[in-house]
Each structure stands twice: as C-alpha cells, then as structure tokens.
XYZ file of C-alpha atoms in Angstrom:
563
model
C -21.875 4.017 -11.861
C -18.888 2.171 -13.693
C -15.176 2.438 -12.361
C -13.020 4.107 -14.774
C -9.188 3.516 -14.268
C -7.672 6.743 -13.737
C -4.555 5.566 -16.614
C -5.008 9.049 -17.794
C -4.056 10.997 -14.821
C -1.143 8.681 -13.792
C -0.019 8.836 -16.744
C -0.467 12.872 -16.325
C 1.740 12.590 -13.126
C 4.681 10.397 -14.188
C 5.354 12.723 -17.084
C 4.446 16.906 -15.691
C 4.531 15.817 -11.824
C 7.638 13.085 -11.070
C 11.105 12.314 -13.047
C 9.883 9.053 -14.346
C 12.486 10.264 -17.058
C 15.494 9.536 -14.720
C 14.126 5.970 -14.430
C 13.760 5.213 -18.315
C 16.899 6.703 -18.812
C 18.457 3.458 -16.749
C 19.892 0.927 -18.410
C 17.805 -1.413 -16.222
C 14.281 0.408 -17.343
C 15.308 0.953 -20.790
C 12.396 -0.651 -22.377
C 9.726 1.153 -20.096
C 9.534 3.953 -23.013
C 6.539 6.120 -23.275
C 4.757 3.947 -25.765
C 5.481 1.374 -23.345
C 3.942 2.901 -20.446
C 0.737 3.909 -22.218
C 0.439 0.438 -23.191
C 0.626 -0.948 -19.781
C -1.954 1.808 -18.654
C -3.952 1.368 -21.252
C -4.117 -2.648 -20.870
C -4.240 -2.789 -17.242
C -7.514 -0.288 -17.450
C -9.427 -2.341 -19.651
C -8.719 -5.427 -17.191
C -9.930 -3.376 -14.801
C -12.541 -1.619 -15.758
C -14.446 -4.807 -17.793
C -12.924 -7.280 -15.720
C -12.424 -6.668 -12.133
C -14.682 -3.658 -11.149
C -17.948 -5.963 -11.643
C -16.993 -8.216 -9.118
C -16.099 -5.726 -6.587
C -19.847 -5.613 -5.222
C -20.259 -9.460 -5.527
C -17.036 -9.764 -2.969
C -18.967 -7.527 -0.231
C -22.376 -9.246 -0.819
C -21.299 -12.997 -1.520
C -17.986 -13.436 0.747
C -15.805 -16.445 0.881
C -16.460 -19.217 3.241
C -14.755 -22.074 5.075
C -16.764 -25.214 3.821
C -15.835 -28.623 4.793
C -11.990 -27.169 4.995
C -12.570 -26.071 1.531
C -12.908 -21.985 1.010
C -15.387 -20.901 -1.521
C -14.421 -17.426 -2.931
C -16.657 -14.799 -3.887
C -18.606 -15.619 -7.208
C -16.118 -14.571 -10.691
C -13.453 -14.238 -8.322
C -11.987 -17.279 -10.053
C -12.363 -15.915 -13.859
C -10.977 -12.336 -12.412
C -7.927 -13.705 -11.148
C -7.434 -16.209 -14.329
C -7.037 -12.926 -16.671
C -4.498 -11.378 -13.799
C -2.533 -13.921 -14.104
C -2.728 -15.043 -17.556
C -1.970 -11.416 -18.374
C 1.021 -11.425 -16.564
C 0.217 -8.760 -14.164
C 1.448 -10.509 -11.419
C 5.075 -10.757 -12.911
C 5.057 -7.148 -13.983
C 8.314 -6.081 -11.861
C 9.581 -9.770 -11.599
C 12.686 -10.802 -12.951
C 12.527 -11.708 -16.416
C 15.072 -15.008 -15.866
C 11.759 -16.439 -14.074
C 8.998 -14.979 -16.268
C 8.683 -11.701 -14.861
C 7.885 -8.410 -17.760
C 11.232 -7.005 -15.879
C 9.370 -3.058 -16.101
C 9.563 -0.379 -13.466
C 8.072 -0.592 -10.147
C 6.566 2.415 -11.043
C 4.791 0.770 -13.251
C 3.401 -2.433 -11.350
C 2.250 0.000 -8.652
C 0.385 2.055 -11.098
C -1.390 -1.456 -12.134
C -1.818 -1.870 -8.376
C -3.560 1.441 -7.965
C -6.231 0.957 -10.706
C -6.986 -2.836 -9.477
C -7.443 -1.723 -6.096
C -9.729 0.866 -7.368
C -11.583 -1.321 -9.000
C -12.003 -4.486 -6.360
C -9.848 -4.026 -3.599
C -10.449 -7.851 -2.282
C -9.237 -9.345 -5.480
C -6.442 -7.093 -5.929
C -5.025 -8.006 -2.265
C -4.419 -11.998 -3.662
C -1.615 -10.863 -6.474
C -0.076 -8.002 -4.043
C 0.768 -10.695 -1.693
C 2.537 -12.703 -3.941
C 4.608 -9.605 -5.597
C 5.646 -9.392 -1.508
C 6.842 -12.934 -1.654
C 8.058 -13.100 -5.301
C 10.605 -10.009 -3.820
C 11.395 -11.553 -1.278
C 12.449 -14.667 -2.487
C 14.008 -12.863 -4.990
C 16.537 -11.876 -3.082
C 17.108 -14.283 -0.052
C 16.148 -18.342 -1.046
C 18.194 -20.424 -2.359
C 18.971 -21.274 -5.893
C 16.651 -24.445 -6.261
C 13.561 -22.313 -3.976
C 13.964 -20.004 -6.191
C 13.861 -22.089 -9.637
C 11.190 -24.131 -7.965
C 8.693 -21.315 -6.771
C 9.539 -18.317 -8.667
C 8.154 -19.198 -11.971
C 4.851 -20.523 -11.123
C 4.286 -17.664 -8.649
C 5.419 -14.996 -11.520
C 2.990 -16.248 -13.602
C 0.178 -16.527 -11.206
C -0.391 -21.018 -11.570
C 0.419 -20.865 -7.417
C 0.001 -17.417 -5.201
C 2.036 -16.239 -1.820
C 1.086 -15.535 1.671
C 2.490 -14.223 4.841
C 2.527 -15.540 7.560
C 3.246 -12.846 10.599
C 0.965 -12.347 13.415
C -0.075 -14.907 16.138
C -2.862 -14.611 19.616
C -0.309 -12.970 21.212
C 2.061 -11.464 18.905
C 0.861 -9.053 16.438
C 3.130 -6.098 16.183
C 5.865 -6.923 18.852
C 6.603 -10.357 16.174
C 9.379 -11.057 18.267
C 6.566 -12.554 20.725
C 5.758 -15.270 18.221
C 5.948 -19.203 19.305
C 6.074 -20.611 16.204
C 8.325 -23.841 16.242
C 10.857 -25.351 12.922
C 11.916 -28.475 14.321
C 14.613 -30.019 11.333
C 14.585 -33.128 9.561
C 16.233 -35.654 8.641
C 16.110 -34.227 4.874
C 16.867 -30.705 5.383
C 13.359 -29.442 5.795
C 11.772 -28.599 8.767
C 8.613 -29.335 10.780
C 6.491 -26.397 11.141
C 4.412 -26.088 14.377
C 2.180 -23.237 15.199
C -1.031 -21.366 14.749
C -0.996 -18.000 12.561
C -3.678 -15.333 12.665
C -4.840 -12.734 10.171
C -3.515 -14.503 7.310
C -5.127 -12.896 4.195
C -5.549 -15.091 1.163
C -4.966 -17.999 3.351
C -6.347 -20.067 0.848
C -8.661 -20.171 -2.304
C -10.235 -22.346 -4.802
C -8.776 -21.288 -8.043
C -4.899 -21.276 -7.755
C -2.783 -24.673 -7.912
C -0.792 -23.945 -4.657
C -0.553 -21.638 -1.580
C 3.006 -20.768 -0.985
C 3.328 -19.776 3.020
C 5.964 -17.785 3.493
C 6.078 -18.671 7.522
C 8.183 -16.791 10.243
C 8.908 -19.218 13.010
C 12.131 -20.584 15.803
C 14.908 -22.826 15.527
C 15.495 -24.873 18.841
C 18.407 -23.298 19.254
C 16.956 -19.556 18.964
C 17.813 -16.452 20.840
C 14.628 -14.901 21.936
C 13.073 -11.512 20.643
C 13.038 -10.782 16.461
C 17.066 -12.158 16.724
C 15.826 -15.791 16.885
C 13.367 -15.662 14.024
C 13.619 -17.469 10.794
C 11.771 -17.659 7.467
C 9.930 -20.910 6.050
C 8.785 -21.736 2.681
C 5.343 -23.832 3.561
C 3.678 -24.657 0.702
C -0.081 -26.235 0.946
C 0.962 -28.646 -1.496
C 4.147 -30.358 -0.879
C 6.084 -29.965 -4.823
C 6.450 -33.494 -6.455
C 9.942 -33.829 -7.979
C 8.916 -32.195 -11.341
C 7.872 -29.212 -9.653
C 3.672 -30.143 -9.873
C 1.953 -29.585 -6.657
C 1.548 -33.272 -4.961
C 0.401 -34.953 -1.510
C -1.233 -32.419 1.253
C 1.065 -30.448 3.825
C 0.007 -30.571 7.198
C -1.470 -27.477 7.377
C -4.974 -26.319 7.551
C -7.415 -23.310 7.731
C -8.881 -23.232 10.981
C -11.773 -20.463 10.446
C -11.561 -17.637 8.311
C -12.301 -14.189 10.147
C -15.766 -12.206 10.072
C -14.533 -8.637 9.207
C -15.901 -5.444 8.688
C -15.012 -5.071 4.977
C -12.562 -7.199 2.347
C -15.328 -9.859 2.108
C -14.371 -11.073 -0.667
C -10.500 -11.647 0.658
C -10.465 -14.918 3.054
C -8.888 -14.229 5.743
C -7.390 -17.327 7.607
C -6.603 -18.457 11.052
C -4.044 -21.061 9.789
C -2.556 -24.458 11.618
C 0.474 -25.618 10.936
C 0.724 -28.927 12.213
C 4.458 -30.342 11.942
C 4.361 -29.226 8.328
C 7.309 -29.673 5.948
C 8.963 -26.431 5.500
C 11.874 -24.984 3.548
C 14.597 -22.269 4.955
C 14.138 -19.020 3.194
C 17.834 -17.404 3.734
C 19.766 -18.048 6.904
C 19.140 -19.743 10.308
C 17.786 -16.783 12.197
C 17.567 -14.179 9.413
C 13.978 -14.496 9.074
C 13.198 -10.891 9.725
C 15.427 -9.648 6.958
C 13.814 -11.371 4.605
C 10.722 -10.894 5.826
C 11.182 -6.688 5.783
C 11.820 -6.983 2.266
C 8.233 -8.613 1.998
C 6.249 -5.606 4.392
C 8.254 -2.747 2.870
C 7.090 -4.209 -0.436
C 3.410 -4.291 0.954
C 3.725 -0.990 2.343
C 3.881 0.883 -0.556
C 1.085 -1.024 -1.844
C -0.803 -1.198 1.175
C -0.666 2.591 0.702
C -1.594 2.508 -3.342
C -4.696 0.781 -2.002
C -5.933 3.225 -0.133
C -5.492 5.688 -2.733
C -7.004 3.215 -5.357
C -10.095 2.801 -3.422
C -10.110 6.625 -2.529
C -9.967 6.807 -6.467
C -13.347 4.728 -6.505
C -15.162 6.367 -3.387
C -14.526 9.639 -5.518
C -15.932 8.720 -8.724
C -19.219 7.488 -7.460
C -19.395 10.712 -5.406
C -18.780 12.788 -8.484
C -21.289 10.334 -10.314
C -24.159 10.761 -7.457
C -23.617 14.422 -6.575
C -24.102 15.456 -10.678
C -27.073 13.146 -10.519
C -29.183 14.084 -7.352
C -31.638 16.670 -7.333
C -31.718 19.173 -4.301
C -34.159 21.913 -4.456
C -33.872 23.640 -7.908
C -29.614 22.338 -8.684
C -27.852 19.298 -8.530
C -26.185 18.689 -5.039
C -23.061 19.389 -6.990
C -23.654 23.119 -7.185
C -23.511 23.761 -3.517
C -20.503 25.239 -1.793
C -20.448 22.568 0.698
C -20.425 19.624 -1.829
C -18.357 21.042 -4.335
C -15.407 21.309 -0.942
C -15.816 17.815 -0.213
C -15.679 16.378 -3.958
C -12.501 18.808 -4.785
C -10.486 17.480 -1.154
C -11.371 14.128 -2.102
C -9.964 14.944 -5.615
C -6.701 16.881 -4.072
C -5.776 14.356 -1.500
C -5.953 11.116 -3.995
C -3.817 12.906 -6.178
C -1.439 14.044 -3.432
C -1.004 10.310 -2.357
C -1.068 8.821 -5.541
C 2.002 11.564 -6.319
C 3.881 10.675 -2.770
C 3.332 6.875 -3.756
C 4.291 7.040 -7.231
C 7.521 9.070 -6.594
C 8.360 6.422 -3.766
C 8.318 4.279 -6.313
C 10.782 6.028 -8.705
C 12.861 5.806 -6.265
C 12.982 2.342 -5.626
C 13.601 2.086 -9.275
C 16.343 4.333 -9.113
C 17.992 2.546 -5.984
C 17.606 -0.680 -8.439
C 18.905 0.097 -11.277
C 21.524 2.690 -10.142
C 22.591 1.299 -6.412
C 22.553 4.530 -5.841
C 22.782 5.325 -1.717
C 20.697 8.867 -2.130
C 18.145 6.870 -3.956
C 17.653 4.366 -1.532
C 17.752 6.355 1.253
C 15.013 8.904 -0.585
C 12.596 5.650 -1.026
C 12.836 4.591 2.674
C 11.909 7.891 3.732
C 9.056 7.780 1.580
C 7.769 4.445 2.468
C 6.418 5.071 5.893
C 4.900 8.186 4.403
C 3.381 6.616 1.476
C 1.899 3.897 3.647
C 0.554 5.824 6.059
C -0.714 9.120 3.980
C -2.091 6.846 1.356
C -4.296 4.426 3.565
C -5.456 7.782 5.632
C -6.581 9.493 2.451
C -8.895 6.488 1.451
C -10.091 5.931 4.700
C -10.830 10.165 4.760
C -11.869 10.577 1.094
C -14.185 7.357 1.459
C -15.698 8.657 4.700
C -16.390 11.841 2.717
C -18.128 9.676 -0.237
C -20.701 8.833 2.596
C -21.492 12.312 3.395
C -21.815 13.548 -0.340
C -24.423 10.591 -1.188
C -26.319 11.872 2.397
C -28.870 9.660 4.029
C -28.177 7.036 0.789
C -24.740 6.810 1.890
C -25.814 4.782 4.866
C -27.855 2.581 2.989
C -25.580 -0.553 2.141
C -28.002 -0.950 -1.765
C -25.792 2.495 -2.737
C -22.128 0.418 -2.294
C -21.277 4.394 -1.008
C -20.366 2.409 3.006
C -18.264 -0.566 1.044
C -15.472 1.349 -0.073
C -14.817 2.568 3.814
C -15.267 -0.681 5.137
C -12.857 -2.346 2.970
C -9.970 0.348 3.157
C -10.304 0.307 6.814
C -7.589 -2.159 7.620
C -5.330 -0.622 5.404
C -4.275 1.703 8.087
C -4.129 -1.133 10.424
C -2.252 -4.034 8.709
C 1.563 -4.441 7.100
C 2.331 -1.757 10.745
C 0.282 0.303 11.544
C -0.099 3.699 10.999
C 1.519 4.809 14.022
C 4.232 2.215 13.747
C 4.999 3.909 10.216
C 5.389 7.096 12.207
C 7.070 5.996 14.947
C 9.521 4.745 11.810
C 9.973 7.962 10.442
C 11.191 10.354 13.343
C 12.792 7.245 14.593
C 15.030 5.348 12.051
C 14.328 7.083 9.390
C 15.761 10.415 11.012
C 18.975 8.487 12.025
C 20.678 9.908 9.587
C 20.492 13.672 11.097
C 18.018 14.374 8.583
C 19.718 14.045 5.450
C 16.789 12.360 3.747
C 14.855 14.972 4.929
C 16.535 17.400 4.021
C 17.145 16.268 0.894
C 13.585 16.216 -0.214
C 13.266 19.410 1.471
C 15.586 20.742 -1.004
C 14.112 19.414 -3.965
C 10.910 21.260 -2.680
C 12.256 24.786 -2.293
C 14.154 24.442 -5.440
C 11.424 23.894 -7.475
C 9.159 26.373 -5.787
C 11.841 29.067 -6.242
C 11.738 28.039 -9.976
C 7.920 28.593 -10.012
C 7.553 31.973 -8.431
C 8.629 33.633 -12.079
C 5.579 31.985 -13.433
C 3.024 30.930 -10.413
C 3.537 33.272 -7.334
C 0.730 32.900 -5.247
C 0.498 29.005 -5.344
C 4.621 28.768 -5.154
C 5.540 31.274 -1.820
C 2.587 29.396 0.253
C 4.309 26.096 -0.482
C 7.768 27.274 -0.167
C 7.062 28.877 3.516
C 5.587 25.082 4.033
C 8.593 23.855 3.365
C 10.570 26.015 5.726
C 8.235 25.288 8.548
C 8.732 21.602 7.800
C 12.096 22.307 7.834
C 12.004 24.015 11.046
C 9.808 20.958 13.049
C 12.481 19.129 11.455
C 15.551 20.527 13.073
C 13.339 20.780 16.415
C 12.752 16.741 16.369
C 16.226 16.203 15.634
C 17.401 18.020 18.770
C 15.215 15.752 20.809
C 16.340 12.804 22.263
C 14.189 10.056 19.761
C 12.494 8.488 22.468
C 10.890 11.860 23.025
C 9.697 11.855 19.608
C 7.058 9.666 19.398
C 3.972 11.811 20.858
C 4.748 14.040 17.356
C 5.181 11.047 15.280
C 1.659 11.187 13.468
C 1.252 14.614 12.900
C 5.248 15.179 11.875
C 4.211 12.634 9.199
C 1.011 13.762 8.297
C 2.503 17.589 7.535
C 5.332 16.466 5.839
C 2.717 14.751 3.102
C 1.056 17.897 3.350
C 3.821 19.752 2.387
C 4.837 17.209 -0.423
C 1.105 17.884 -1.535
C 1.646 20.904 -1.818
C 4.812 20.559 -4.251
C 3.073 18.046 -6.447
C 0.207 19.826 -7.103
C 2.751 22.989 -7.739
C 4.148 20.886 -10.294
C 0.941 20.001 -11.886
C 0.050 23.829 -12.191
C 3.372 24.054 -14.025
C 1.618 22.051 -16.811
C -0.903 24.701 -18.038
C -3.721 22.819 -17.694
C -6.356 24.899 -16.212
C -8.124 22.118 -14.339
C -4.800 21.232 -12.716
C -4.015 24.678 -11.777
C -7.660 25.421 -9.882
C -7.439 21.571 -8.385
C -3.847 23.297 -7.204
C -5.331 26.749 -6.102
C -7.792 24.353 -3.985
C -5.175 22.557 -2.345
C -2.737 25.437 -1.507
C -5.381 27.421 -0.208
C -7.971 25.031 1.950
C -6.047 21.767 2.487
C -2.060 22.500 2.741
C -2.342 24.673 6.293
C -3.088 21.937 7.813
C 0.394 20.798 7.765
C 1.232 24.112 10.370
C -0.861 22.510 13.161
C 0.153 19.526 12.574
C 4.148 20.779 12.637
C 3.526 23.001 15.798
C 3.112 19.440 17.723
C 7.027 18.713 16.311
C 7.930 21.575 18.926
C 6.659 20.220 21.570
C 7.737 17.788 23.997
C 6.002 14.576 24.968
C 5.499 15.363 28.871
C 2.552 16.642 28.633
C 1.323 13.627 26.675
C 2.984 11.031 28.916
C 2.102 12.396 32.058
C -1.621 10.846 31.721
C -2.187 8.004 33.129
C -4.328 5.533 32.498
C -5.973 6.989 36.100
C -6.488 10.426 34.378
C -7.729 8.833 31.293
C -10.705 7.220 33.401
C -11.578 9.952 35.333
C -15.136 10.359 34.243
C-alpha cells in the first residue's frame, strides 16, 4: 500500500481549523500566501510520496552499520537525503541571510509531518539539523554562524546533539564532559556521549556536534554547562571540511525500531571545539535546540500515526472476513475512526503550537509566546502518545498479519516508540506543564481555555450537540485547573500525565468542533465520533487533578514488591 501525504487535510486544518491567517498577515510571513502554501504542500508530497516512502521499509530491513569506523546507511538513504537537501527542505524556516526559504514554522513542520509519515528514520537526519540551525541562530558568534549556517541550511553538512552520557541522561547536569581551552581559542573536547542519533553517515560532507560539556572552572549541576561546536571535520580556512577531529563512533546502538537512523555512542577524544554562546550558558542554548525537537519529536509521532492509519484503512477494505470486508464490522470501523480522530487532534494541537511560535516571531508578542510554551509540552507528549496508540491499533486491525514483520503493520510501532522517550520524556513534558508552565497562575491556561469556550458558545447557534459536550470539557478542565493551582507544585506531579493528557483531549475536542464548522459532512461525523467515544476520557483523566499525591507517594518500593 503506497503512503500518500496527507497535504490535503493540513492544508484543510490551517485554513477551517487554526488562524494561520494571523500569521500571513505578519509582515515577517508575508510571502507564505495561500498559493504559497499549496505549493509547499504540494512539493513536499511528491518528495515524499515518490521519494522517501520507498525507502522507509529498506531502513527497517537493511539498517546502518559501524564498518571499519565507517557507517553504512540504509540502501537509497543517500539519494533520499540528496533531494531533501537539494530541495531546500532543510532551510525551509532558516533565515534567508544564510540560505534559508525564510516561511512559517508552520510550514516546515507540516513538511516534517508528511516526511515522518513517510520514513521516519530519514526524516530524523534533517530535524536534527533544523534543532541546531535554531540554535545557532540565535546564540554563536558571528563567524560560527557565517561558517556553519549556510552549509547546514542547505543540507552539504548536517547537525547533531550531543546530550546524554552512562550516567546522565535526563538529570544533564550529571554529565562529565570536559572543554579544556587552547592556546587558539578553541577548546579540547573530552568525553564519551550516548544515544547520539545521526552520529554519523556516509553521504553528507560534515557532522556538526553540537556538544554540551565543563569549563575547568565550572560550578556543578546544569549552571556549569557549556555548548561546543565539534565538527567531524575540522573547517579549512575557506570554509571546506579538512583534516579529521578527534572524535569517533564507538558502536552504534541495536534498537528496537529507527533502523535505518545510526545511532552513535560517540568519543570525543581532546577534540577541537568551538564556544556556542557564553562560558557556562550551554543549557540556554541548548533549550532552544530540544524545544525545537519537541514539537517535532511530537509531529513524528503524528506523521507515523498518519502512516500506521493508511495501511490499516488499506488492509481492513481489502481483507475478507466471512461474507464483508473487515471494514464493515463495528469493532474495526471504532478502531480505524480513533486512529483517524486522534492524528487529527495532534496534528491540530501541533500545528497551532506552531502558529504560535510564528506569531511570537514575527510579532514579539508576550501572549504568543507564552501560548506556544504551553503548547509545547503538550504537543510533544500528545503527539508521540497518539502514534505510539494509533500504531498499536494498526496491529490489531491487520489481526494475526499484524504480527508478522512481511506486513511492515509492527514497523511503524517500533520506530515511533522512542518518540515518547527521547528530547524528555513524556513525563518530564508533564512534569513541565503543571510545573513551569503553570507559574504563571494559569494565565496560559486560561487563556486557551477562553479561546475554547468562546468558540463553542459561537457554535451552539449552528452545532448544539457537538458544541455543549465540548464546552462542559472545557469547564471541567478549567476546574482541575484551579484545583492544581491551589496545590503546592511539588504536589503536582502524581497528576502530571493525566492533567496533560485531558487538556489535549479537551483541545481535541475544540478542533474537531471547528472542523464541523466547515460543512463538510465527513468532518462533521469524524467530529460526532470524537465528541461522543473519545473526548470523556479527558473527565477521568481530570478527576486525578483533584487529588493529592499521598496516596501515590506513600508506596514504597516495599509495597511495590509485595508479591
């Protein structure tokens, strides 16, 4: 069954679901017009579709290997990522002084969606560098920036980060890391990083490490952390990649899915590295870096819940049950239509984190930036569950063939497994969003929470009976919200996930509202479908906002044992 990019419905949902308007209205965004944004669509579904989506099955079945130091990626990896970057899809947000298209981040994370969908592995190599391009974007210094920027923009050298070590994955501050300086103004980089995806490859001129390490002279904990440029290929002084850095892959990990991504246990062996920002700033810079990857950590999970849907759809219309097609019964037809509702639900809480990014961009607006970091933990975290869910669902609707690795039904959970793991995990997002995030008494909250009952009040002239369930959502949202506010945060925590979890419920339920709005009578029943059997959830998952975490914290590890 062929991938098709899904360009039409995101199209569908920037212009019915989300004020994309507000963003081409910008001075900033001007140019990303309608026309414009079909275009993209349009373009970036034919790369996908004829391009990348072949080689998705090839990166499971054929995955890169360590040879001789060398790694040997997955076959037409090479020729896939040549016509990413020589269509300038890596630049797509970038800054247009280094190359960079300048459009929306709406946009580039609409791209991001529809790659993932179509080979998730592949996809992961450019997302990395549009981390690092931001990043250095907007903390290296002039001549890092004139150096790197360009060649990484147009796709001739890709990014990494370079995080987690043996003993510090998410407490970073753990990390050992040394940057001894030089004579010259660089420093020596000494250390061993873990998890490092796209650690290398055999079809880009230069790895650009983006490396968090200490200063002698560092306070301990995230306070003494700095930010290294560590390229494998130390720049000759016309900018051409030139003698070896002393760095090296040690092994590249045996995971459970992303085959086709290496991912690289690297050395760093008193290589020459470059500051990124300022002595002991590293985790600033680096922030800007993960929050970029978390809202596309969380479009990949609802790209490859995109593709676990499709060949569900494709199977179920196919395969013969007794006298129907397995897509006639009840059962079936409930799993393909949540699979359906939830990818368009995250793709909606995604996209509209995006706007708002824009907005925050071109506007410097404070309501618009403090709307996109409340979003960002949820668009991480809802997105990456809904392809790990909708994927696990693709399994049951194929049946016993589902289990059989020939059907590529099993690939599509393996690979979007980690999602929910990596850039902070899921929990960690949570733990973000009653904790920091609700900082400022709720305003962003209750902001959003506003733009939800105003819009369902507006709907109950024309669509009653989807508009007063989602409106009564939004008040009990509203309620576990004031309830988690009058709790001290640290008591907070044991409702984290499901706090989280209803409030993307409840934003569900809006965006689907909205798509009803539009008179098309497949988006109104996909609505009916979500109002009715999927947004309750978010009242169980609210109750937990009410209560405290003493029941939760009084088990021990003793109690947990007890057989």
């Amino acid at each position: 069954m062929p991938y098709t990019s899904p360009a039409q419905d995101i199209y569908f949902t920037l212009s019915h679901v989300l004020d994309f308007k507000s963003v081409q209205g910008t001075d900033r965004f001007a140019d990303a017009t309608d026309e414009t944004t079909r275009a993209i669509l349009t373009e970036a579904a034919r790369l996908c579709d004829d391009v990348l989506a072949p080689l998705n099955r090839a990166g499971d079945t054929h995955p890169a290997r360590l040879e001789n130091g060398i790694v040997r990626t997955s076959p037409g990896f090479s020729d896939g990522y040549r016509a990413i970057a020589v269509g300038g899809w890596v630049g797509i947000a970038s800054s247009p002084e280094f190359g960079g298209m300048g459009l929306p981040l709406t946009l580039a994370t609409a791209v991001n969606d529809m790659m993932a969908g179509a080979c998730l592995s592949l996809q992961l190599n450019p997302l990395m560098t549009q981390g690092q391009i931001e990043a250095l974007e907007k903390h290296a210094s002039d001549t890092l920036k004139e150096l790197y920027l360009p060649k990484l923009i147009s796709g001739e050298w890709n990014g990494t980060m370079n995080l987690t070590e043996p003993q510090a994955g998410s407490d970073v501050g753990a990390l050992t890391t040394k940057a001894t300086p030089n004579d010259d103004g660089t420093y020596a980089i000494t250390g061993q990083k873990i998890y490092i995806s796209w650690g290398d490859n055999d079809f880009t001129g230069n790895v650009c490490h983006l490396v968090l390490a200490r200063l002698p002279d560092a306070a301990p904990g995230t306070k003494g952390i700095s930010l290294f440029m560590v390229p494998k290929w130390l720049p000759n002084a016309d900018g051409t990649a030139g003698a070896a850095n002393a760095l090296r892959v040690v092994s590249l990990e045996h995971k459970t899915g992303l085959h086709g991504s290496p991912t690289a246990v690297m050395s760093y062996e008193g290589a020459t590295g470059w500051l990124v920002g300022a002595p002991h700033a590293g985790m600033a810079a680096m922030f800007t870096m993960m929050n970029n990857a978390r809202l596309g950590v969380g479009t990949q999970g609802i790209g490859v819940a995109e593709g676990a849907f499709q060949k569900a759809l494709a199977y179920a219309q196919d395969r013969q049950q007794g006298r129907a097609k397995i897509v006639e019964h009840a059962d079936v037809r409930r799993m393909l239509a949540t699979m359906k509702a939830e990818t368009f639900a995250a793709r909606a809480i995604a996209l509209d984190c995006a706007i708002s990014l824009d907005m925050a961009t071109a506007t410097a607006d404070p309501a618009a930036t403090a709307r996109a970091a409340f979003l960002t933990p949820i668009a991480k975290a809802f997105g990456t569950e809904t392809g790990i869910s909708v994927s696990n669902l693709g399994i049951q609707v194929h049946g016993g063939m589902g289990y059989i690795e020939e059907t590529g039904a099993s690939q599509y959970l393996r690979d979007v497994r980690v999602t929910a793991i990596y850039e902070g995990t899921n929990g960690i997002q949570a733990m973000d969003l009653v904790g920091r995030k609700l900082m400022d008494e709720g305003e962003a909250a209750f902001a959003l929470l506003e733009e939800i009952e105003t819009a369902t009040e507006k709907a109950r002239a024309s669509l009653p009976d989807l508009a007063d369930p989602v409106w009564q959502a939004a008040e009990t949202l509203r309620e576990a919200t004031e309830a988690l506010l009058a709790r001290d945060p640290a008591s907070r925590m044991g409702a984290s996930v499901p706090y989280l979890m209803g409030f993307a419920s409840v934003l569900g339920g809006h965006y689907h509202l909205a798509a009803a709005l539009s008179g098309d009578a497949s988006r109104t029943r996909l609505a009916q479908f979500y109002i009715s059997h999927l947004l309750p959830k978010h009242a169980g998952d609210l109750a937990r906002a009410h209560v405290a975490d003493d029941v939760l914290m009084s088990l021990t590890a003793e109690n947990l044992a007890t057989p």
